[in-house]
Amino acid sequence: MTNTTTTKKPAERLIKKYPNRRLYDTETSTYITLSDVKRLVLDQEDFKVVDAKSSDDLTRSILLQIILEEESGGLPMFSSVMLSQIIRFYGHAMQGMMGTYLEKNIQAFIDIQQKLSEQSKGIYDGNALNPEVWSQFMNMQAPMMQGMMTSYIEQSKNMFVQMQEQMQMQMQMQNQAKTMFNTFPFQAPTNSTPEKK
């Protein structure tokens, strides 16, 4: 008889936020800080932050707080222009598409980063990193990485434009259909039942 052990995916880590703004990690039974939550993100741990009283999901707002702290540090990732452009999409018809578009672009960047990391495995000299070789590798890879990103962004932009054109065509067709059917004098069906004999 073979004993098969199945590796169970660990349950989502639950963090409760109390009215005093403190975060409580139910897995370790300790209070944690925003820095600890950032560490969970970096360690790629699944977690959820909920309001201790109402059980509302607060994960996104906590992640946004972490981003805000990082952005107020020395090297911000988002320029004022970029943030303004993102804000302009809220309430816009394309808001949902913009979120998906950004998510896919970030995933593409992660994929490129992973390829770069795989290519750099041969740079390690024993257990120590050879700084000179690493520097040469990065100098060689920078143009290639820039080229890949430019190519991907161009393809992504073209796809986005095509989607927009298709949406406009669909809207025009719908408007034409409305106009065409509005010219016919349709009469609403009456809700009459036939007489019984």
Coordinates of C-alpha atoms in Angstrom, one line a residue:
M1 CA 0.0 0.0 0.0
T2 CA 1.5 3.3 -1.1
N3 CA 1.2 6.3 1.2
T4 CA 0.6 9.4 -0.9
T5 CA 1.0 12.7 0.8
T6 CA -0.7 15.6 -0.7
T7 CA 0.8 19.0 -0.2
K8 CA -2.1 21.2 1.0
K9 CA -2.0 24.8 0.0
P10 CA -1.8 26.9 3.1
A11 CA -4.9 28.8 4.0
E12 CA -4.9 32.5 3.3
R13 CA -3.3 34.4 6.2
L14 CA -5.8 36.5 8.1
I15 CA -4.9 39.9 9.5
K16 CA -7.4 41.9 11.5
K17 CA -7.4 45.7 11.6
Y18 CA -8.7 47.1 14.9
P19 CA -10.3 50.6 15.4
N20 CA -7.0 51.7 17.1
R21 CA -5.4 51.2 13.6
R22 CA -3.4 48.2 14.9
L23 CA -3.0 45.1 12.7
Y24 CA -3.3 41.7 14.3
D25 CA -1.8 38.6 12.6
T26 CA -4.1 35.7 13.5
E27 CA -1.5 33.2 12.4
T28 CA 1.2 34.4 14.8
S29 CA -1.2 35.8 17.4
T30 CA 0.8 39.1 17.4
Y31 CA 0.3 42.7 16.5
I32 CA 2.2 43.6 13.4
T33 CA 3.2 46.8 11.5
L34 CA 2.8 47.9 7.9
S35 CA 6.5 46.9 7.4
D36 CA 5.6 43.4 8.4
V37 CA 2.7 43.3 5.9
K38 CA 5.2 44.6 3.3
R39 CA 7.4 41.6 4.2
L40 CA 4.5 39.2 3.6
V41 CA 4.1 40.8 0.1
L42 CA 7.8 40.4 -0.6
D43 CA 7.7 36.8 0.6
Q44 CA 4.7 36.2 -1.8
E45 CA 2.5 35.1 1.1
D46 CA -1.3 35.0 0.5
F47 CA -3.0 37.2 3.1
K48 CA -6.2 39.2 3.6
V49 CA -6.7 42.2 5.9
V50 CA -10.2 42.6 7.3
D51 CA -11.9 45.0 9.6
A52 CA -12.1 43.3 13.0
K53 CA -15.6 44.8 13.6
S54 CA -17.3 44.7 10.3
S55 CA -15.2 42.0 8.5
D56 CA -14.9 44.3 5.5
D57 CA -12.0 43.5 3.2
L58 CA -9.3 46.2 3.7
T59 CA -6.4 44.5 1.8
R60 CA -6.3 47.0 -1.1
S61 CA -6.3 50.0 1.2
I62 CA -3.4 48.5 3.3
L63 CA -1.5 47.7 0.1
L64 CA -2.1 51.3 -1.1
Q65 CA -0.7 52.6 2.2
I66 CA 2.4 50.6 1.7
I67 CA 2.8 52.0 -1.9
L68 CA 2.2 55.5 -0.4
E69 CA 5.0 55.0 2.1
E70 CA 7.3 53.6 -0.6
E71 CA 6.5 56.6 -2.9
S72 CA 7.3 59.1 -0.2
G73 CA 10.7 57.5 0.2
G74 CA 13.8 58.5 -1.8
L75 CA 13.1 56.8 -5.1
P76 CA 9.4 57.0 -6.2
M77 CA 8.2 54.7 -9.0
F78 CA 5.3 56.9 -10.2
S79 CA 5.8 60.4 -11.6
S80 CA 3.2 63.1 -11.0
V81 CA 2.3 63.0 -14.7
M82 CA 1.7 59.2 -14.5
L83 CA -0.4 59.5 -11.3
S84 CA -2.5 62.3 -12.9
Q85 CA -3.1 60.1 -15.9
I86 CA -4.2 57.2 -13.8
I87 CA -6.6 59.4 -11.8
R88 CA -8.2 60.6 -15.0
F89 CA -9.3 57.1 -15.8
Y90 CA -11.5 56.8 -12.7
G91 CA -15.1 57.1 -13.8
H92 CA -14.1 56.9 -17.4
A93 CA -15.7 54.2 -19.6
M94 CA -12.2 52.6 -20.1
Q95 CA -11.5 52.3 -16.3
G96 CA -11.9 48.5 -16.2
M97 CA -9.7 48.0 -19.3
M98 CA -7.0 50.3 -17.9
G99 CA -6.7 48.1 -14.8
T100 CA -6.3 45.0 -16.8
Y101 CA -3.9 46.7 -19.2
L102 CA -1.6 47.8 -16.3
E103 CA -1.8 44.4 -14.7
K104 CA -0.7 42.6 -17.9
N105 CA 2.1 45.1 -18.5
I106 CA 3.4 44.6 -14.9
Q107 CA 3.2 40.8 -15.5
A108 CA 5.2 41.2 -18.8
F109 CA 7.8 43.2 -16.9
I110 CA 8.0 40.4 -14.2
D111 CA 8.5 37.8 -17.0
I112 CA 11.3 39.8 -18.5
Q113 CA 12.9 40.2 -15.1
Q114 CA 12.7 36.4 -14.5
K115 CA 14.4 35.7 -17.9
L116 CA 17.1 38.1 -16.9
S117 CA 17.6 36.4 -13.6
E118 CA 17.8 33.0 -15.3
Q119 CA 20.5 34.3 -17.7
S120 CA 22.5 35.7 -14.8
K121 CA 22.8 32.4 -13.0
G122 CA 26.2 31.8 -14.5
I123 CA 27.6 35.0 -13.0
Y124 CA 28.0 33.5 -9.5
D125 CA 31.6 32.6 -8.7
G126 CA 31.1 29.8 -6.1
N127 CA 28.7 31.3 -3.6
A128 CA 30.0 34.9 -4.0
L129 CA 28.8 37.3 -6.6
N130 CA 31.5 38.6 -8.8
P131 CA 30.7 42.4 -9.0
E132 CA 32.9 43.0 -12.1
V133 CA 31.2 40.2 -14.1
W134 CA 27.8 41.3 -12.9
S135 CA 28.4 44.8 -14.0
Q136 CA 29.5 43.6 -17.5
F137 CA 26.4 41.4 -17.7
M138 CA 24.0 44.2 -16.8
N139 CA 25.7 46.5 -19.3
M140 CA 25.2 43.9 -22.0
Q141 CA 21.6 43.1 -21.0
A142 CA 20.3 46.7 -20.6
P143 CA 19.9 47.4 -24.3
M144 CA 18.3 43.9 -24.9
M145 CA 15.9 44.4 -21.9
Q146 CA 15.1 48.0 -23.2
G147 CA 14.4 46.5 -26.6
M148 CA 12.2 43.8 -25.3
M149 CA 10.2 46.3 -23.2
T150 CA 9.9 48.8 -26.1
S151 CA 8.7 45.9 -28.4
Y152 CA 6.2 44.7 -25.9
I153 CA 4.8 48.2 -25.2
E154 CA 4.5 48.8 -28.9
Q155 CA 2.6 45.5 -29.4
S156 CA 0.5 46.3 -26.3
K157 CA -0.3 49.8 -27.6
N158 CA -1.3 48.5 -31.0
M159 CA -3.6 45.9 -29.4
F160 CA -5.2 48.5 -27.2
V161 CA -5.8 50.8 -30.2
Q162 CA -7.4 47.8 -32.1
M163 CA -9.7 47.1 -29.1
Q164 CA -10.7 50.7 -29.0
E165 CA -11.5 50.7 -32.7
Q166 CA -13.5 47.5 -32.4
M167 CA -15.5 49.0 -29.5
Q168 CA -16.2 52.2 -31.6
M169 CA -17.3 50.0 -34.6
Q170 CA -19.7 48.0 -32.3
M171 CA -21.1 51.3 -30.9
Q172 CA -21.7 52.6 -34.4
M173 CA -23.4 49.4 -35.5
Q174 CA -25.6 49.5 -32.4
N175 CA -26.5 53.2 -33.1
Q176 CA -27.3 52.3 -36.8
A177 CA -29.5 49.4 -35.7
K178 CA -31.3 51.7 -33.2
T179 CA -31.9 54.3 -35.9
M180 CA -33.1 51.7 -38.4
F181 CA -35.5 50.1 -36.0
N182 CA -36.8 53.4 -34.7
T183 CA -38.1 54.2 -38.3
F184 CA -40.4 51.2 -38.2
P185 CA -43.8 51.8 -36.5
F186 CA -43.7 48.8 -34.2
Q187 CA -46.8 48.3 -32.0
A188 CA -46.4 46.8 -28.6
P189 CA -48.2 43.4 -28.4
T190 CA -51.5 43.5 -26.5
N191 CA -51.8 41.2 -23.6
S192 CA -55.2 39.8 -24.6
T193 CA -56.4 36.2 -24.1
P194 CA -58.6 34.6 -26.7
E195 CA -62.3 34.3 -25.7
K196 CA -63.5 30.9 -24.6
K197 CA -66.4 29.4 -26.5

